[in-house]
Short mmCIF file of C-alpha atoms and ligand atoms in Angstrom, two decimals:
data_model
loop_
_atom_site.label_atom_id
_atom_site.label_comp_id
_atom_site.label_asym_id
_atom_site.label_seq_id
_atom_site.Cartn_x
_atom_site.Cartn_y
_atom_site.Cartn_z
CA UNK A 877 64.25 41.72 -75.94
CA UNK A 878 62.29 42.60 -72.80
CA UNK A 879 63.13 40.70 -69.58
CA UNK A 880 60.50 38.17 -68.51
CA UNK A 881 59.53 38.63 -64.86
CA UNK A 882 57.01 36.59 -62.85
CA UNK A 883 54.70 39.59 -62.84
CA UNK A 884 54.99 40.04 -66.57
CA UNK A 885 54.37 36.34 -67.22
CA UNK A 886 51.21 36.45 -65.06
CA UNK A 887 50.04 39.59 -66.86
CA UNK A 888 50.69 37.89 -70.21
CA UNK A 889 48.66 34.80 -69.28
CA UNK A 890 45.82 36.91 -67.93
CA UNK A 891 45.89 39.03 -71.08
CA UNK A 892 45.52 35.91 -73.25
CA UNK A 893 42.75 34.49 -71.00
CA UNK A 894 40.80 37.76 -71.01
CA UNK A 895 40.98 37.92 -74.81
CA UNK A 896 39.01 34.68 -75.19
CA UNK A 897 35.30 35.22 -75.91
CA UNK A 898 32.84 33.63 -73.49
CA UNK A 899 32.33 29.93 -74.08
CA UNK A 900 28.99 28.58 -75.21
CA UNK A 901 26.59 27.86 -72.30
CA UNK A 902 26.54 24.09 -72.86
CA UNK A 903 30.34 23.84 -72.57
CA UNK A 904 30.24 25.90 -69.37
CA UNK A 905 27.48 23.62 -68.03
CA UNK A 906 29.56 20.56 -68.93
CA UNK A 907 32.53 21.82 -66.92
CA UNK A 908 30.30 22.85 -64.02
CA UNK A 909 28.79 19.37 -63.94
CA UNK A 910 32.27 17.78 -63.99
CA UNK A 911 33.23 19.88 -60.95
CA UNK A 912 30.00 18.95 -59.16
CA UNK A 913 30.84 15.26 -59.71
CA UNK A 914 34.28 15.95 -58.25
CA UNK A 915 36.08 14.84 -61.36
CA UNK A 916 39.71 16.05 -61.40
CA UNK A 917 40.04 19.60 -62.74
CA UNK A 918 42.78 18.73 -65.20
CA UNK A 919 41.13 19.27 -68.55
CA UNK A 920 42.61 21.77 -70.99
CA UNK A 921 41.13 25.27 -70.91
CA UNK A 922 39.41 27.29 -73.63
CA UNK A 923 42.70 28.66 -75.04
CA UNK A 924 43.92 25.12 -75.74
CA UNK A 925 40.42 24.11 -76.86
CA UNK A 926 40.44 26.83 -79.49
CA UNK A 927 43.91 25.76 -80.57
CA UNK A 928 42.71 22.16 -80.97
CA UNK A 929 39.70 23.19 -83.03
CA UNK A 930 41.90 25.37 -85.25
CA UNK A 931 44.60 22.80 -85.95
CA UNK A 932 42.14 19.93 -86.45
CA UNK A 933 40.33 22.06 -89.02
CA UNK A 934 43.64 22.43 -90.88
CA UNK A 935 43.67 18.66 -91.46
CA UNK A 936 41.14 16.70 -93.52
CA UNK A 937 39.38 16.06 -90.20
CA UNK A 938 38.06 12.63 -91.17
CA UNK A 939 39.58 10.52 -88.42
CA UNK A 940 40.99 11.74 -85.10
CA UNK A 941 42.31 9.89 -82.06
CA UNK A 942 42.48 11.15 -78.49
CA UNK A 943 44.32 9.36 -75.66
CA UNK A 944 42.78 10.49 -72.34
CA UNK A 945 39.13 11.62 -72.61
CA UNK A 946 38.33 12.54 -69.00
CA UNK A 947 34.90 14.27 -69.25
CA UNK A 948 35.11 15.02 -72.97
CA UNK A 949 36.02 18.72 -72.84
CA UNK A 950 39.00 18.54 -75.23
CA UNK A 951 37.07 16.00 -77.33
CA UNK A 952 34.29 18.57 -77.78
CA UNK A 953 36.78 21.07 -79.24
CA UNK A 954 38.41 18.44 -81.47
CA UNK A 955 34.97 17.43 -82.80
CA UNK A 956 34.21 21.05 -83.66
CA UNK A 957 37.25 21.18 -85.92
CA UNK A 958 36.46 17.93 -87.72
CA UNK A 959 34.61 17.38 -90.97
CA UNK A 960 30.83 16.87 -90.44
CA UNK A 961 31.20 13.19 -91.36
CA UNK A 962 34.47 12.81 -89.40
CA UNK A 963 34.94 10.39 -86.51
CA UNK A 964 36.79 10.74 -83.21
CA UNK A 965 38.15 7.70 -81.38
CA UNK A 966 38.89 8.63 -77.76
CA UNK A 967 40.35 6.36 -75.07
CA UNK A 968 39.50 6.50 -71.36
CA UNK A 969 40.19 3.90 -68.68
CA UNK A 970 37.91 5.27 -65.95
CA UNK A 971 34.33 4.06 -66.62
CA UNK A 972 32.65 6.96 -64.78
CA UNK A 973 34.59 9.55 -66.80
CA UNK A 974 33.75 7.70 -70.03
CA UNK A 975 30.04 7.67 -69.09
CA UNK A 976 30.14 11.39 -68.35
CA UNK A 977 31.85 12.16 -71.67
CA UNK A 978 29.42 9.94 -73.61
CA UNK A 979 26.48 11.80 -72.09
CA UNK A 980 27.84 15.33 -72.58
CA UNK A 981 29.26 14.87 -76.06
CA UNK A 982 25.80 13.61 -77.00
CA UNK A 983 24.13 16.69 -75.47
CA UNK A 984 26.57 18.84 -77.43
CA UNK A 985 25.20 17.30 -80.62
CA UNK A 986 28.04 14.92 -81.46
CA UNK A 987 26.20 11.57 -81.20
CA UNK A 988 27.41 9.19 -83.90
CA UNK A 989 30.58 11.24 -84.48
CA UNK A 990 32.70 9.67 -81.73
CA UNK A 991 33.49 6.37 -80.02
CA UNK A 992 34.81 6.17 -76.48
CA UNK A 993 37.11 3.16 -76.08
CA UNK A 994 37.06 2.09 -72.47
CA UNK A 995 40.26 0.65 -71.07
CA UNK A 996 44.02 1.07 -70.92
CA UNK A 997 45.42 3.06 -73.83
CA UNK A 998 48.33 0.72 -74.46
CA UNK A 999 46.04 -2.28 -74.88
CA UNK A 1000 43.50 -0.40 -77.03
CA UNK A 1001 45.93 1.34 -79.40
CA UNK A 1002 47.07 -1.88 -81.12
CA UNK A 1003 43.39 -2.78 -81.76
CA UNK A 1004 42.74 0.63 -83.32
CA UNK A 1005 45.90 0.26 -85.41
CA UNK A 1006 44.57 -3.04 -86.73
CA UNK A 1007 41.11 -1.61 -87.31
CA UNK A 1008 42.16 1.49 -89.27
CA UNK A 1009 45.59 0.53 -90.64
CA UNK A 1010 48.69 2.66 -91.15
CA UNK A 1011 48.51 6.30 -92.37
CA UNK A 1012 44.81 6.58 -91.63
CA UNK A 1013 44.57 9.16 -88.85
CA UNK A 1014 44.47 12.93 -89.50
CA UNK A 1015 44.93 14.11 -85.93
CA UNK A 1016 46.14 12.63 -82.62
CA UNK A 1017 45.84 14.29 -79.21
CA UNK A 1018 47.96 12.73 -76.44
CA UNK A 1019 46.81 13.60 -72.90
CA UNK A 1020 46.71 10.46 -70.67
CA UNK A 1021 49.41 8.92 -68.42
CA UNK A 1022 52.55 11.08 -68.68
CA UNK A 1023 54.79 8.06 -67.91
CA UNK A 1024 53.41 6.37 -71.03
CA UNK A 1025 53.97 9.25 -73.48
CA UNK A 1026 57.00 7.53 -75.11
CA UNK A 1027 54.95 4.33 -75.58
CA UNK A 1028 51.98 6.26 -77.03
CA UNK A 1029 54.35 7.81 -79.56
CA UNK A 1030 55.50 4.37 -80.69
CA UNK A 1031 51.89 3.27 -81.13
CA UNK A 1032 50.65 6.29 -83.09
CA UNK A 1033 53.52 7.25 -85.40
CA UNK A 1034 52.65 4.73 -88.14
CA UNK A 1035 48.94 5.48 -87.74
CA UNK A 1036 49.23 9.17 -88.66
CA UNK A 1037 48.91 9.99 -92.34
CA UNK A 1038 51.59 12.14 -93.99
CA UNK A 1039 50.52 15.73 -93.37
CA UNK A 1040 48.56 14.62 -90.31
CA UNK A 1041 49.14 16.28 -86.94
CA UNK A 1042 50.18 15.08 -83.50
CA UNK A 1043 49.47 17.35 -80.52
CA UNK A 1044 50.48 16.45 -76.95
CA UNK A 1045 49.39 18.27 -73.79
CA UNK A 1046 51.49 18.78 -70.64
CA UNK A 1047 54.86 18.66 -72.40
CA UNK A 1048 56.18 21.33 -69.99
CA UNK A 1049 54.35 20.24 -66.84
CA UNK A 1050 51.18 19.29 -64.96
CA UNK A 1051 49.78 20.24 -61.56
CA UNK A 1052 52.33 17.71 -60.14
CA UNK A 1053 55.61 18.61 -61.86
CA UNK A 1054 57.24 21.24 -64.05
CA UNK A 1055 59.91 20.65 -66.66
CA UNK A 1056 62.68 22.04 -64.41
CA UNK A 1057 62.04 19.20 -61.87
CA UNK A 1058 64.65 17.09 -63.61
CA UNK A 1059 64.41 14.15 -61.18
CA UNK A 1060 60.62 13.71 -61.44
CA UNK A 1061 59.71 10.44 -63.24
CA UNK A 1062 56.87 12.05 -65.22
CA UNK A 1063 59.16 14.89 -66.23
CA UNK A 1064 61.70 12.34 -67.45
CA UNK A 1065 59.11 10.47 -69.52
CA UNK A 1066 57.73 13.68 -71.05
CA UNK A 1067 61.27 14.89 -71.74
CA UNK A 1068 62.07 11.61 -73.53
CA UNK A 1069 58.87 12.02 -75.57
CA UNK A 1070 59.69 15.64 -76.46
CA UNK A 1071 63.24 14.82 -77.54
CA UNK A 1072 62.17 11.82 -79.59
CA UNK A 1073 59.57 13.81 -81.54
CA UNK A 1074 61.77 16.89 -81.98
CA UNK A 1075 64.63 14.76 -83.37
CA UNK A 1076 62.41 12.34 -85.31
CA UNK A 1077 63.13 12.29 -89.05
CA UNK A 1078 59.43 11.64 -89.79
CA UNK A 1079 58.08 14.70 -87.93
CA UNK A 1080 58.45 18.46 -88.12
CA UNK A 1081 57.76 19.59 -84.57
CA UNK A 1082 57.55 22.58 -82.22
CA UNK A 1083 56.93 23.04 -78.49
CA UNK A 1084 54.57 25.89 -77.65
CA UNK A 1085 54.53 27.28 -74.08
CA UNK A 1086 50.74 27.57 -74.01
CA UNK A 1087 49.27 26.72 -70.56
CA UNK A 1088 51.20 23.58 -69.44
CA UNK A 1089 53.03 23.21 -72.77
CA UNK A 1090 51.81 21.81 -76.08
CA UNK A 1091 53.89 19.89 -78.55
CA UNK A 1092 52.69 20.01 -82.13
CA UNK A 1093 54.17 17.87 -84.88
CA UNK A 1094 53.33 17.15 -88.47
CA UNK A 1095 53.96 13.70 -89.90
CA UNK A 1096 56.13 13.90 -93.01
N1 SAH B 651 41.96 15.38 -72.53
C1 SAH B 651 41.13 15.71 -71.37
C2 SAH B 651 41.90 15.54 -70.07
C3 SAH B 651 42.50 14.19 -69.90
S1 SAH B 651 43.11 13.94 -68.26
C4 SAH B 651 40.70 17.18 -71.48
O1 SAH B 651 41.58 18.02 -71.66
O2 SAH B 651 39.50 17.45 -71.40
C5 SAH B 651 43.84 12.37 -68.45
C6 SAH B 651 42.83 11.24 -68.58
O3 SAH B 651 43.54 10.10 -69.02
C7 SAH B 651 42.15 10.85 -67.27
O4 SAH B 651 40.76 10.85 -67.45
C8 SAH B 651 42.67 9.46 -66.97
O5 SAH B 651 41.69 8.61 -66.38
C9 SAH B 651 43.02 8.96 -68.36
N2 SAH B 651 44.10 7.95 -68.38
C10 SAH B 651 45.24 7.97 -67.65
N3 SAH B 651 46.01 6.93 -67.96
C11 SAH B 651 45.33 6.21 -68.89
C12 SAH B 651 45.60 5.02 -69.60
N4 SAH B 651 46.74 4.35 -69.42
N5 SAH B 651 44.67 4.57 -70.48
C13 SAH B 651 43.51 5.25 -70.68
N6 SAH B 651 43.21 6.39 -70.04
C14 SAH B 651 44.10 6.86 -69.15
MG1 MG B 652 46.45 17.55 -69.98
#
């Protein structure tokens, strides 16, 4: 096994980034517009986007749920992986981000394929659970308040159909903390989430050190 040095890790990440073909112009324009509106630059990047599209396409892709829309960048990739008649429910508490995502996902050709639920995830999730019922969702992407990750897990586990997938972003860190900051409250919440999923009898799960860490789990 080769030693991992800082330099080698940076080279590795650059290598992976450089390998990714150029994004389509409309997606680039969407991200440029988000920056111009001074929205936080915390969306996933194209490497995670491609991962989302790939794994969503490995499910039936009929019903997907995202917690934390921001400007709709990850939602755009999820929608690409879904069946043509599939539907994405995505939750966002900031009205201006939800408006932006609504506009851009429409421009990307996804009108009628998604619903943005405006409000706090933990008050909306029980409504969605009632609306769709248990074992209905093919794919869940968790990417909102890191302190609430354990609570999101409780809300979504019964919603995911056997064989369905759960993916969570930032399971190794964000711009604010990394997983070795053991005293950081967000780190502690994410760590509790990671452990619960990894040890959960109803999931088979892995943590992938892509970007800021992705957890992927399949519901048994
Ligand atoms: N998934 C997006 C990035 C999401 S950033 C992408 O990769 O493109 C996290 C988002 O979650 C922010 O827009 C924030 O406003 C939203 N958020 C944070 N806490 C929330 C909560 N409790 N309920 C709903 N949305 C929340
Ligand atoms: Mg994230």
